[in-house]
Coordinates of C-alpha atoms and ligand atoms in Angstrom, one line a residue:
X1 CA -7.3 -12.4 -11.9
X2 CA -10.2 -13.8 -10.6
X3 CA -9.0 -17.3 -13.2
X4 CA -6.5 -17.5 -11.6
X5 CA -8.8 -17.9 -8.2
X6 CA -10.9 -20.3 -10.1
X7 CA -8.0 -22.5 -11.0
X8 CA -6.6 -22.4 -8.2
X9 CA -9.7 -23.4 -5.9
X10 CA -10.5 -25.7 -8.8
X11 CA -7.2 -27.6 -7.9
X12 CA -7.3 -27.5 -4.4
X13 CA -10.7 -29.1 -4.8
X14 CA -10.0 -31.6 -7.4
X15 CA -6.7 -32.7 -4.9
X16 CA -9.3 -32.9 -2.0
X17 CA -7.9 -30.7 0.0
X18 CA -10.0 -30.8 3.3
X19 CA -9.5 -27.3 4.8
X20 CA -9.1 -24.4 2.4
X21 CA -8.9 -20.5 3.7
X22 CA -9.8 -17.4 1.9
X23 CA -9.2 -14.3 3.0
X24 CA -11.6 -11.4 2.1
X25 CA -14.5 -8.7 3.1
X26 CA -16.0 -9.7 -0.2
X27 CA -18.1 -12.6 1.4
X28 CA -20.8 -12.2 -1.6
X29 CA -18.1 -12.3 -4.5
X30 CA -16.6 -14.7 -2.9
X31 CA -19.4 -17.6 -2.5
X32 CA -20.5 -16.6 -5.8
X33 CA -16.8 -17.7 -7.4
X34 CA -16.8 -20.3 -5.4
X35 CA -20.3 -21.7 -6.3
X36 CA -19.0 -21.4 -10.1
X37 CA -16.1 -23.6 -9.5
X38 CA -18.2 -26.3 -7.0
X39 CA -20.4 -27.1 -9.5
X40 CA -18.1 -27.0 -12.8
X41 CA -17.5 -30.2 -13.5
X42 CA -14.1 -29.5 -16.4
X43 CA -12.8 -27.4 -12.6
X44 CA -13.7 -30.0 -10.1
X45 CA -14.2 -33.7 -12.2
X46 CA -17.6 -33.7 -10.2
X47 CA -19.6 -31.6 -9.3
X48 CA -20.1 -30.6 -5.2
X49 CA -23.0 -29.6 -3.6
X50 CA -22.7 -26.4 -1.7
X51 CA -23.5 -25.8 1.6
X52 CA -23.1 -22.3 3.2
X53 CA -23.3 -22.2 6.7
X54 CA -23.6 -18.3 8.9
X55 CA -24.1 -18.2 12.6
X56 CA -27.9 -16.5 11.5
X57 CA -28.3 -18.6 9.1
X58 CA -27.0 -22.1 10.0
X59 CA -26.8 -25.0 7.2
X60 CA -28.3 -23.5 3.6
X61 CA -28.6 -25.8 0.6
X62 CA -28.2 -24.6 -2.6
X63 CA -32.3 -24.8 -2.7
X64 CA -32.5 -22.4 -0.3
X65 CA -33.3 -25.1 2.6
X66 CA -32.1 -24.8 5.9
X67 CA -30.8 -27.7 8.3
X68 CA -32.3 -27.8 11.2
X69 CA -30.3 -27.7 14.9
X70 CA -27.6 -26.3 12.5
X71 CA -26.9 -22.4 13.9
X72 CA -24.2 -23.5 16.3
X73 CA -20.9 -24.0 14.5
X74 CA -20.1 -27.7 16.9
X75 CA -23.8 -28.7 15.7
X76 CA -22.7 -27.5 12.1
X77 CA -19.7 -29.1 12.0
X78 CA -20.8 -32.4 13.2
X79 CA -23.7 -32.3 10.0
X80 CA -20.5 -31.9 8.1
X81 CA -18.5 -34.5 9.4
X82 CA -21.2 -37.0 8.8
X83 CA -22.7 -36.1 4.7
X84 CA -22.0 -39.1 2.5
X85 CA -22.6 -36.4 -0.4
X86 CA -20.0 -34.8 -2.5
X87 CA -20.1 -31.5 -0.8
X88 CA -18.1 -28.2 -0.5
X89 CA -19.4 -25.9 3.0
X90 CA -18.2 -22.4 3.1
X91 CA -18.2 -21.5 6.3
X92 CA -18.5 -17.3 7.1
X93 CA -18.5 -17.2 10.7
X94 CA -16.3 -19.1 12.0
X95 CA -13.1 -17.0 12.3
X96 CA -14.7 -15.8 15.9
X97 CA -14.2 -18.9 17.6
X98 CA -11.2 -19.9 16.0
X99 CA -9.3 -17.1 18.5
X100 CA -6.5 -14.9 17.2
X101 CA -3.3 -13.7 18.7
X102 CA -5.4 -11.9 21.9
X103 CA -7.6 -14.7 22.5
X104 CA -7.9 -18.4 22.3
X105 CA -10.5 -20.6 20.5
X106 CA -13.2 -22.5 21.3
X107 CA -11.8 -25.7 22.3
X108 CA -14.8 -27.4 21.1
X109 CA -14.9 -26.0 17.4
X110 CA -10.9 -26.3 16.7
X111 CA -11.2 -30.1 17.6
X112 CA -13.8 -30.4 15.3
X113 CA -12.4 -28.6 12.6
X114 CA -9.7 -30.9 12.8
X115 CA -11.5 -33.8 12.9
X116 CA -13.6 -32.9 9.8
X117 CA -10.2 -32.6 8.1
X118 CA -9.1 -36.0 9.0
X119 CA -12.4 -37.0 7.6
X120 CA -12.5 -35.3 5.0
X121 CA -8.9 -36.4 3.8
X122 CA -9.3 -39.9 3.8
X123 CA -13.4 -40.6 2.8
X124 CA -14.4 -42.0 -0.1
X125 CA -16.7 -39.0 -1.2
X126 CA -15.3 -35.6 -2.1
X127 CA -15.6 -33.1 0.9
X128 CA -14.3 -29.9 1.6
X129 CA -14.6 -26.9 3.9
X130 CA -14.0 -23.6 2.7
X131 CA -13.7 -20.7 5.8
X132 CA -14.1 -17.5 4.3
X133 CA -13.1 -14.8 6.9
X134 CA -12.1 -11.1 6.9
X135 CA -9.2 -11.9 8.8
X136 CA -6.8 -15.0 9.0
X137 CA -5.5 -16.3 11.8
X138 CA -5.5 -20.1 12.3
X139 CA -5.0 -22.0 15.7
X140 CA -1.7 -23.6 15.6
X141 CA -3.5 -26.8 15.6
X142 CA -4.7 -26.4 12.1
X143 CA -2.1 -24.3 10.7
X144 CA -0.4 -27.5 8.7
X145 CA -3.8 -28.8 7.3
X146 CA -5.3 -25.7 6.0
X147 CA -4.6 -23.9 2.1
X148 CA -5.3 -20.7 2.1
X149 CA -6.4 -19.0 -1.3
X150 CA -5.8 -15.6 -2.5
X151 CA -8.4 -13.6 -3.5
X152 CA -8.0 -11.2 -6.0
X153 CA -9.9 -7.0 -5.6
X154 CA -12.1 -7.3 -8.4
X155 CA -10.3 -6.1 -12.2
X156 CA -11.4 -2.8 -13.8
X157 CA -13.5 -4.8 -16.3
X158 CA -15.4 -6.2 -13.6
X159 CA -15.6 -2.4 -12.3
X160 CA -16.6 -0.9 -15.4
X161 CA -19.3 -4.3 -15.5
X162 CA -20.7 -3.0 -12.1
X163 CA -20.6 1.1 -13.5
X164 CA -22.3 0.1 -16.7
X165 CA -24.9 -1.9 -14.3
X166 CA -25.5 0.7 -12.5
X167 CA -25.6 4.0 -14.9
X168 CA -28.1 1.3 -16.9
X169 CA -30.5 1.0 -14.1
X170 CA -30.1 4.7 -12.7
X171 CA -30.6 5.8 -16.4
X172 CA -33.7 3.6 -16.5
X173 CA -35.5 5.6 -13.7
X174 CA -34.5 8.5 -15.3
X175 CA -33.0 10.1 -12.4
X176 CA -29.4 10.4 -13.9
X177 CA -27.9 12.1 -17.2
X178 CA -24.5 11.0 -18.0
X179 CA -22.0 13.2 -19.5
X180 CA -19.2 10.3 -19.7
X181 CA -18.6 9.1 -23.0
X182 CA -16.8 5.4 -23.2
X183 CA -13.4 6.6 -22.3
X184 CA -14.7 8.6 -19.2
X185 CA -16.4 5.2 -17.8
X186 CA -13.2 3.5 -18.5
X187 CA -11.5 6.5 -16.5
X188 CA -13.8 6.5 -13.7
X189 CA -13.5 2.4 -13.7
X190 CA -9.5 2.5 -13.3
X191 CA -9.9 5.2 -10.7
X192 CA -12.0 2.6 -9.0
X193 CA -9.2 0.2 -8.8
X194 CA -8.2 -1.3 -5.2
X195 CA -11.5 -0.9 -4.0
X196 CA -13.6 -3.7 -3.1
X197 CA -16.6 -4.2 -5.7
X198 CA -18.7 -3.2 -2.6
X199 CA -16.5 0.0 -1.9
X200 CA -16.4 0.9 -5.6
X201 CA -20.2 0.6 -5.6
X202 CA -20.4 3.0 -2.4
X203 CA -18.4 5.2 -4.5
X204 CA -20.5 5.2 -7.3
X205 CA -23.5 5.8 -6.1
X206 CA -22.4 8.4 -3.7
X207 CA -21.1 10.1 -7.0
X208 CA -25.0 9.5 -8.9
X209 CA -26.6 11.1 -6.1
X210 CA -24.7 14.1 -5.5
X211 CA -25.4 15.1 -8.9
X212 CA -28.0 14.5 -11.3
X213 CA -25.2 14.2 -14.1
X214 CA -22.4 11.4 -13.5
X215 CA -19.6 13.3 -15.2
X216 CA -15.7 13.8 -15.7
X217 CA -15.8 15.6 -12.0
X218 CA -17.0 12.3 -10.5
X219 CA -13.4 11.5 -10.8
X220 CA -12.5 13.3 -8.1
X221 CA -14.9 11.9 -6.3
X222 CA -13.9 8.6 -6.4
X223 CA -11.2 8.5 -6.2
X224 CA -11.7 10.7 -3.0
X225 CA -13.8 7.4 -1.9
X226 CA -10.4 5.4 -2.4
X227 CA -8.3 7.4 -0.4
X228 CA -10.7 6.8 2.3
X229 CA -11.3 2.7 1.7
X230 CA -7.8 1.6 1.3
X231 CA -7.4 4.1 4.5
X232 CA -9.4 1.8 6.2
X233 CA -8.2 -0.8 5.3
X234 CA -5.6 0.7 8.3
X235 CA -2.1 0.1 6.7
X236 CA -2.1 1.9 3.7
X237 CA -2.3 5.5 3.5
X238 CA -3.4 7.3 -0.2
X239 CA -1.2 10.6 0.1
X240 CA -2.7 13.7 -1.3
X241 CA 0.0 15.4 -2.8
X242 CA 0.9 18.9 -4.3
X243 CA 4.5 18.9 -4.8
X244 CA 6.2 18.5 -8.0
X245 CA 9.9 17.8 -8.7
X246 CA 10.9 21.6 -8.6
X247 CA 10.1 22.0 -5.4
X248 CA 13.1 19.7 -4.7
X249 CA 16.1 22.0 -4.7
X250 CA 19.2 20.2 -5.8
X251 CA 19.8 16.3 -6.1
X252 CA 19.6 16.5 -9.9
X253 CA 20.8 13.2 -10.0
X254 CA 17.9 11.7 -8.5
X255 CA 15.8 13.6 -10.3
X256 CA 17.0 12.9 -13.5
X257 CA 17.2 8.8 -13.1
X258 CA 13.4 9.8 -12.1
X259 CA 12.1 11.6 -15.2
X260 CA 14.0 9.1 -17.4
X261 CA 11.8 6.4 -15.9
X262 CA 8.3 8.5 -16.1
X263 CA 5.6 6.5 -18.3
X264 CA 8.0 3.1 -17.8
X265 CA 4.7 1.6 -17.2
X266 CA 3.0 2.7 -20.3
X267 CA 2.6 -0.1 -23.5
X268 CA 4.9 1.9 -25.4
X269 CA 7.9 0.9 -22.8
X270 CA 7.0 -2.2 -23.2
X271 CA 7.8 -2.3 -27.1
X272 CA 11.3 -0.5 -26.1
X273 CA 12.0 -3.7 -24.6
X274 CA 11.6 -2.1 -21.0
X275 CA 10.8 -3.8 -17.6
X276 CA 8.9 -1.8 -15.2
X277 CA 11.2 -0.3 -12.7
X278 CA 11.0 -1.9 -9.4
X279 CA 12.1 0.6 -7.0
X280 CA 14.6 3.0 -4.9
X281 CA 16.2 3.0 -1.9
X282 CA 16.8 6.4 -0.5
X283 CA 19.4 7.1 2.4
X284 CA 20.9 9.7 4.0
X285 CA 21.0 12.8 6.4
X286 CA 17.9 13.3 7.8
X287 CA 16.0 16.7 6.8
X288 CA 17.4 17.0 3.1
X289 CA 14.4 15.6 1.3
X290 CA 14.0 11.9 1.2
X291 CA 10.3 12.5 1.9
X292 CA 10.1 15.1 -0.4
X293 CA 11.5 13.6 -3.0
X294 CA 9.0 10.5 -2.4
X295 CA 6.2 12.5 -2.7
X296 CA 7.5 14.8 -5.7
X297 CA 7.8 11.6 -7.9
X298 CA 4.1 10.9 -7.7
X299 CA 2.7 14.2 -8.4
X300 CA 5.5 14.5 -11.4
X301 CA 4.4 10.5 -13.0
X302 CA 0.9 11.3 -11.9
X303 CA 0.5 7.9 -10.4
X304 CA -1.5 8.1 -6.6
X305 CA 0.9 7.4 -3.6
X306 CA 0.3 4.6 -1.2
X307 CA 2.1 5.2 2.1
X308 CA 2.6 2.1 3.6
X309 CA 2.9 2.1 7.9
X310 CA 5.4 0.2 8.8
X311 CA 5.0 0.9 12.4
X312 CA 1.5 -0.7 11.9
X313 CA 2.3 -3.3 9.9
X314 CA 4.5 -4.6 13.0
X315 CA 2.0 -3.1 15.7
X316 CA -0.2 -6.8 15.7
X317 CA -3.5 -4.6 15.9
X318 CA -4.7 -5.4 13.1
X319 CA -3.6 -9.1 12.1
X320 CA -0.2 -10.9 12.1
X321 CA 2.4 -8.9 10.4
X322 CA 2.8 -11.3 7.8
X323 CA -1.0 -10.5 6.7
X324 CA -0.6 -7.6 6.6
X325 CA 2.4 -7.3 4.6
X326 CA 0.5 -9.2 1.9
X327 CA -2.9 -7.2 2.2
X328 CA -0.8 -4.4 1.8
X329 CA 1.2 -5.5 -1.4
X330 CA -2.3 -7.1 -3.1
X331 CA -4.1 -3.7 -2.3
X332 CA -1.0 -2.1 -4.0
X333 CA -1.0 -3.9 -6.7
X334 CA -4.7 -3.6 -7.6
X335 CA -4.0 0.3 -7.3
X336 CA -1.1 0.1 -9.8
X337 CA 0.1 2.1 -11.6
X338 CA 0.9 3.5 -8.1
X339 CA 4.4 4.8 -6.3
X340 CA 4.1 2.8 -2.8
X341 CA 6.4 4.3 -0.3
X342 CA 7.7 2.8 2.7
X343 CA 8.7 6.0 4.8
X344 CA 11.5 5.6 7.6
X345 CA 11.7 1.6 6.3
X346 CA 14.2 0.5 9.0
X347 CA 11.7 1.9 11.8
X348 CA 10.4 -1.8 10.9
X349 CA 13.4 -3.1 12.6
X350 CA 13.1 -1.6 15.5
X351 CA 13.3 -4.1 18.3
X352 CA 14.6 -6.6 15.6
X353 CA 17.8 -6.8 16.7
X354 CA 20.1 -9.8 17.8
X355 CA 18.3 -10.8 21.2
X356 CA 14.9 -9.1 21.1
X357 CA 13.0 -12.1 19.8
X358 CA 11.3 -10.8 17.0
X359 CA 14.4 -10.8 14.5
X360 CA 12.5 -13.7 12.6
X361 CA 9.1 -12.2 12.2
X362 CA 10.9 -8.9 10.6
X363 CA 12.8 -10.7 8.5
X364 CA 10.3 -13.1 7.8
X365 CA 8.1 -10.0 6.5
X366 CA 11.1 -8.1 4.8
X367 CA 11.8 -11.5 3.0
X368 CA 8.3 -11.6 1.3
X369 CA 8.6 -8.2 0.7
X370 CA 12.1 -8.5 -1.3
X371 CA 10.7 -11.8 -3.0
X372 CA 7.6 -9.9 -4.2
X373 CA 9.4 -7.0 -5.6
X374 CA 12.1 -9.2 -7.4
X375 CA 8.8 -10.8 -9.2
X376 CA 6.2 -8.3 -9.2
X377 CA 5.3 -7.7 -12.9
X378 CA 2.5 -5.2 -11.8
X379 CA 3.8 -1.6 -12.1
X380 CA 4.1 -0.6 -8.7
X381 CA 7.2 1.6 -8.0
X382 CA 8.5 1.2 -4.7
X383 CA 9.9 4.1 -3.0
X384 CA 11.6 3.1 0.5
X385 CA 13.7 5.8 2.7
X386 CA 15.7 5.5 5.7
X387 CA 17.8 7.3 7.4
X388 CA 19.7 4.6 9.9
X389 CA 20.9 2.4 7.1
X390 CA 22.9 0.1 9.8
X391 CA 19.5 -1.2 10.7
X392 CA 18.9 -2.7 7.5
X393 CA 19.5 -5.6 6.8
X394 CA 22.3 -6.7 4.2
X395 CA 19.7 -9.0 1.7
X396 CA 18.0 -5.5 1.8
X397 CA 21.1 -3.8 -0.3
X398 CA 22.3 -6.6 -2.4
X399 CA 22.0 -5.5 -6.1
X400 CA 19.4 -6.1 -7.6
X401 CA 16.4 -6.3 -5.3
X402 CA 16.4 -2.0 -5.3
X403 CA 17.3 -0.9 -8.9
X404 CA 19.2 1.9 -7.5
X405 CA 19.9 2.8 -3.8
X406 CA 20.7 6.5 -3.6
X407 CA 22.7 8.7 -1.3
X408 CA 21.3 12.4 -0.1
X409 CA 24.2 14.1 1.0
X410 CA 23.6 18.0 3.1
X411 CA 23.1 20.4 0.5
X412 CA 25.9 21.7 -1.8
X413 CA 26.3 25.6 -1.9
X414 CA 24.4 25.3 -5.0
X415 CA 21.7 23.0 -4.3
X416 CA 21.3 25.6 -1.0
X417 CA 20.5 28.2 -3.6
X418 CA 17.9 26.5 -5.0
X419 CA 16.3 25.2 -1.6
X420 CA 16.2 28.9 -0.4
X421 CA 14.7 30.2 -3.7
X422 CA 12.0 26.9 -3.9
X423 CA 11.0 28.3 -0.2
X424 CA 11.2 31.6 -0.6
X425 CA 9.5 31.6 -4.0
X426 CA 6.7 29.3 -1.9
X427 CA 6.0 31.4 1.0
X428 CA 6.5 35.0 -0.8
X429 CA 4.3 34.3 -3.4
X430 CA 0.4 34.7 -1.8
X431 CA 1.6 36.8 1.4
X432 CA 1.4 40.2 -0.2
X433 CA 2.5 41.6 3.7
X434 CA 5.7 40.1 3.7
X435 CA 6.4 40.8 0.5
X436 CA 9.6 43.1 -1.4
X437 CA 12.2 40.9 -0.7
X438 CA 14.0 40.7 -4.2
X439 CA 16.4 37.6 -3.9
X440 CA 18.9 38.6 -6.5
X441 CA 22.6 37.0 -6.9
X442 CA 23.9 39.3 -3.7
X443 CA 21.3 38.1 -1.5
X444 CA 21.5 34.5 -2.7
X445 CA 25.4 34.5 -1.9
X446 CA 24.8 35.7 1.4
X447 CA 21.9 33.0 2.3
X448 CA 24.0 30.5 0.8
X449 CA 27.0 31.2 2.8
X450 CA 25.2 31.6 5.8
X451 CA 23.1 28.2 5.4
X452 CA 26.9 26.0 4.7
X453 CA 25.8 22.8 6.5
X454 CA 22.3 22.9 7.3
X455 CA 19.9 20.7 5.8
X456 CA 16.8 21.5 3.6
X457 CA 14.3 21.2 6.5
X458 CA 16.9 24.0 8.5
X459 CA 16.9 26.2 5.8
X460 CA 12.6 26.3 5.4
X461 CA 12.8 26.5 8.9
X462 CA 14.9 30.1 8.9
X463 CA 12.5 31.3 6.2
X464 CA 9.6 30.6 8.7
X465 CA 11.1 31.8 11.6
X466 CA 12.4 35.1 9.3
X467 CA 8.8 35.3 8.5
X468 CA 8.0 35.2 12.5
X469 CA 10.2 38.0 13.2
X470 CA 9.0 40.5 10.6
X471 CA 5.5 39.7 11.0
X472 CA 5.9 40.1 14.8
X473 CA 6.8 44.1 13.7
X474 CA 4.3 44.1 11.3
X475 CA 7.1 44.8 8.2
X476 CA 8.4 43.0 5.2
X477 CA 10.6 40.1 5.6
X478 CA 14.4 40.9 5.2
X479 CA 17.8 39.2 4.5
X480 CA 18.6 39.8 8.1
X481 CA 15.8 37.9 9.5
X482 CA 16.7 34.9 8.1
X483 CA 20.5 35.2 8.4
X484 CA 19.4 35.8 12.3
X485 CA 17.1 32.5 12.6
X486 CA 20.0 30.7 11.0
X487 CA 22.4 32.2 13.7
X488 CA 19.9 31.0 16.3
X489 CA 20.2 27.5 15.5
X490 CA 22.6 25.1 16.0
X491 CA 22.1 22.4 12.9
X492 CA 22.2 18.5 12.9
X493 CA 25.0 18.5 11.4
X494 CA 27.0 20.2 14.2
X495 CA 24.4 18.6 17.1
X496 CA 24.8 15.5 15.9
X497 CA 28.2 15.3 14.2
X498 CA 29.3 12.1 14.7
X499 CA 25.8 10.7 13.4
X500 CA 25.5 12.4 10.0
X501 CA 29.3 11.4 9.5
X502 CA 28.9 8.2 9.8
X503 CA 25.8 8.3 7.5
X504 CA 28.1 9.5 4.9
X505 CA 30.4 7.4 5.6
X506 CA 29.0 4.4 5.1
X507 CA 26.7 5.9 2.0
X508 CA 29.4 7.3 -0.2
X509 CA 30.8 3.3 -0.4
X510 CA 27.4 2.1 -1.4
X511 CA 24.7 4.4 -2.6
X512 CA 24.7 7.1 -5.7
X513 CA 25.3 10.7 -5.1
X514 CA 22.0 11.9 -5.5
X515 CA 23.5 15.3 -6.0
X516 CA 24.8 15.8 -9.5
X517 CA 28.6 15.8 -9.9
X518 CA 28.3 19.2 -11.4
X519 CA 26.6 20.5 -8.3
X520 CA 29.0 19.0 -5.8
X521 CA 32.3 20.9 -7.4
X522 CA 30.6 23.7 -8.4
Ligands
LIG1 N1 16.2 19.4 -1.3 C1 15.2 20.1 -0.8 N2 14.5 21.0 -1.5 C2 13.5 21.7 -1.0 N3 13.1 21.5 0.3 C3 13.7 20.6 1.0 C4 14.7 19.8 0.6 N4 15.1 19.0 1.6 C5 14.3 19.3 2.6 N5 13.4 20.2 2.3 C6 12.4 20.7 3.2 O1 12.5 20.1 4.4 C7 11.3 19.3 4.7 C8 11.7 18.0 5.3 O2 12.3 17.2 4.3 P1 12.1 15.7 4.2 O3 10.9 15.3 5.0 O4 12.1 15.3 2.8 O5 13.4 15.1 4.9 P2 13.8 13.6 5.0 O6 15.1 13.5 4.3 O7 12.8 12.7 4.7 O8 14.2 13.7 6.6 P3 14.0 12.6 7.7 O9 15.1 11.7 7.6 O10 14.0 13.4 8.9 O11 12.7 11.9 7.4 C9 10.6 19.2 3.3 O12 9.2 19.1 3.5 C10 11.0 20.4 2.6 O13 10.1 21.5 2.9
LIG2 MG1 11.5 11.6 5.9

């Protein structure tokens, strides 16, 4: 991945581009990629000097030697403006006076910036500035002159590089026995994948001195490490999760298009002539699993699950949405294989209707989405849910972009069966106390009946709410308590009738039952 940084830069450089951009925390990596393509002459024709330039540090050549007068960035940028020499500056710190949504920039520096630009594009000698910042977000003044270059999280051989590194150098002092033989480092590399090389090394060091031994169990710790980094990183979220698919009652359908696709990803797909599946969209009345059935997918491929915000990926406190969107995706996609799930997906809409003023930034960030998940040949299975499918937009349906979009429907009488025996199995089966309650075909019927248009979430609901009432007497839980917490509560689907029916509506024209045909006439 990091070629294709290298050709690219290379290119950008070679077409004298004045003002490139790239976005990353990895400052170090960064400069030192950079510093390999300046001075490659097959990359760049000829070679550039390189000049870094930090707000402590000022002008550095690549001897070490410091400019004078050069710490502030208008003194900097005017030593810039005025080398004869072929020259390439990264510049670290400037992002802070370049302003962002909240705050404008510093007059002074944006004027220069764009005058080293003009400079730069038409001199005789080869210049170019390189801003490297954690964040991007570019006056409007220098939007149209500036390229901005992706940077690529680091591979897992560049990982497993850094592990080796260190286990050699830990080994060395003799403060460290490994137990990990080459597949275990490989393991622990690809459980190391999303992080930045600096993350991954916090990770592996915490793991080295927690123990003397570095061993399969460091797994766990790692990838602990991850859930936390990509956490961080404030958009993504790294779900822990302890479901599997038979704790989804019913929607057999669903299920089974899901285990048919387990190990898609895996080489052996590959030589069946398989793509990687590129996602589901799953609609319908809120309550009977969408979530669930998110979550369940992961635990049953065994691939981690990335929740993606989309609340904050619109909220503009971190970044433009656009960014984020794409820091999102690249984090995904340095995770994969991963199942990234975009919970209550129209939410991202909200306040994008006709009039509100922000229809083109949504759909400017939906777009990219649906363009990278049309071309994305990196196994990352999307997973989006929504409940108010009116909200989305039509692109977002068209075949094609989802490879299935999937209808759940209120439980069937026999999907309700299942739901109450997955909760009732759950809840009964470390509480000794409320224990005794044998749910045989009798009792069964008469929950099922009872339950006749309430969703999933109602029906573990009543079995809590049962459990309430029979620990409030200090007794074991019976049919009756349940049967009275259902009789307590009104469902959605009577509260909110004209809602749920027009969900079905529209979804049985569209979407796939994801209840199975045998469960719907049984
Ligand atoms: N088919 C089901 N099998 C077992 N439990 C279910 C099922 N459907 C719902 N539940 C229970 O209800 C809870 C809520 O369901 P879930 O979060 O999946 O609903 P949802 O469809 O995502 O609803 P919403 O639209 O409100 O987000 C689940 O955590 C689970 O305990
Ligand atoms: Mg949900």
């Amino acid at each position: 991945m990091t070629d294709v940084f290298r050709e690219t830069l290379g290119n950008l450089l070679k077409a004298r581009f004045p003002l490139l951009c790239v976005e990353s925390f990895e400052e170090h990596r960064v400069l030192a990629e950079i510093a390999a393509v300046a001075t490659d002459p097959v990359r760049v024709r000829t070679s550039r000097n390189l000049v870094t330039w930090s707000l402590t540090e000022g002008l550095v050549r690549p001897d070490g030697t410091r400019l004078e007068e050069s710490n502030r960035p208008e003194h900097a940028l005017r030593q810039a403006l005025h080398t004869e020499e072929a020259t390439v500056f990264v510049f670290r710190d400037l992002h802070p006076f370049l302003g962002d949504g909240q705050r404008p920039g510093d007059p002074a520096v944006v004027r220069l910036l764009r005058d080293v630009c003009a400079a730069f594009k038409s001199g005789p000698v080869a210049r170019s500035l390189v801003l490297v910042s954690p964040t991007l977000q570019l006056p409007v003044e220098l939007e149209k002159d500036v390229a901005v270059v992706d940077f690529p999280l680091p591979r897992v051989g560049e990982i497993r590089a850094l592990l080796d590194d260190m286990i050699r150098s830990n080994i060395g002092s003799g403060r460290l026995t490994v137990t990990l033989d080459d597949a275990g480092r490989d393991r622990l590399a690809t459980t190391a994948r999303g992080l930045t090389l600096q993350e991954a090394e916090n990770a592996f060091a915490r793991a080295m001195v927690t123990g003397v031994t570095l061993s399969e169990a460091d797994v766990d710790a790692v990838l602990e490490e991850k859930r936390r980094a990509v956490r961080t990183a404030g958009l993504l979220e790294c779900v822990r999760v302890d479901i599997g698919l038979d704790d989804v009652g019913g929607l057999e359908n669903l299920k089974q298009w899901l285990v048919k696709r387990q190990d898609s990803w895996l080489a052996e797909a590959a030589r069946y002539g398989l793509p990687n599946p590129r996602g589901i969209l799953i609609t319908g009345v809120p309550g009977c699993g969408k979530s669930l059935t998110a979550k369940a997918t992961s635990a049953a491929w065994g691939l981690p699950l990335l929740q993606l915000e989309m609340g904050r990926v619109f909220a503009g406190l971190v970044g433009s949405s656009e960014q984020n969107m794409r820091r999102a995706l690249r984090t995904a996609e340095a995770v994969a294989p991963c199942v990234l799930w975009l919970d209550e997906v129209e939410k991202g809409f909200s306040g994008a209707g006709p009039g509100s003023g922000d229809s083109g930034t949504a759909s400017r960030v939906f777009g990219s989405f649906l363009t990278w998940m049309q071309e994305k040949d990196v196994p990352v299975f999307v997973i989006a849910t929504a409940n108010d499918i009116e909200r989305l937009p039509a692109e977002f349906l068209r075949k094609g972009r989802f490879d299935e979009v999937f209808y759940v429907d209120l439980p069937t009488a026999a999907e309700r069966g299942q739901i109450w025996s997955v909760h009732l199995d759950r809840r009964l089966r470390n509480a000794p106390a409320a224990g005794g309650l044998v749910v045989d075909d009798a009792v069964t019927r008469r929950l099922v009946e009872a339950s006749e248009g309430y969703s999933g979430a109602e029906i573990e609901h009543a079995v809590i709410a049962g459990l309430f009432e029979a620990y409030a007497e200090r007794r074991p839980l019976t049919v009756e308590d349940m049967l009275l917490a259902l009789a307590a509560t009104v469902p959605l689907s009577v509260t909110q009738a004209e809602q749920v029916e027009r969900i079905r509506t529209w979804a049985n024209l569209r979407a796939v039952a994801a209840t199975a045909a045998y469960d719907r006439f049984a």
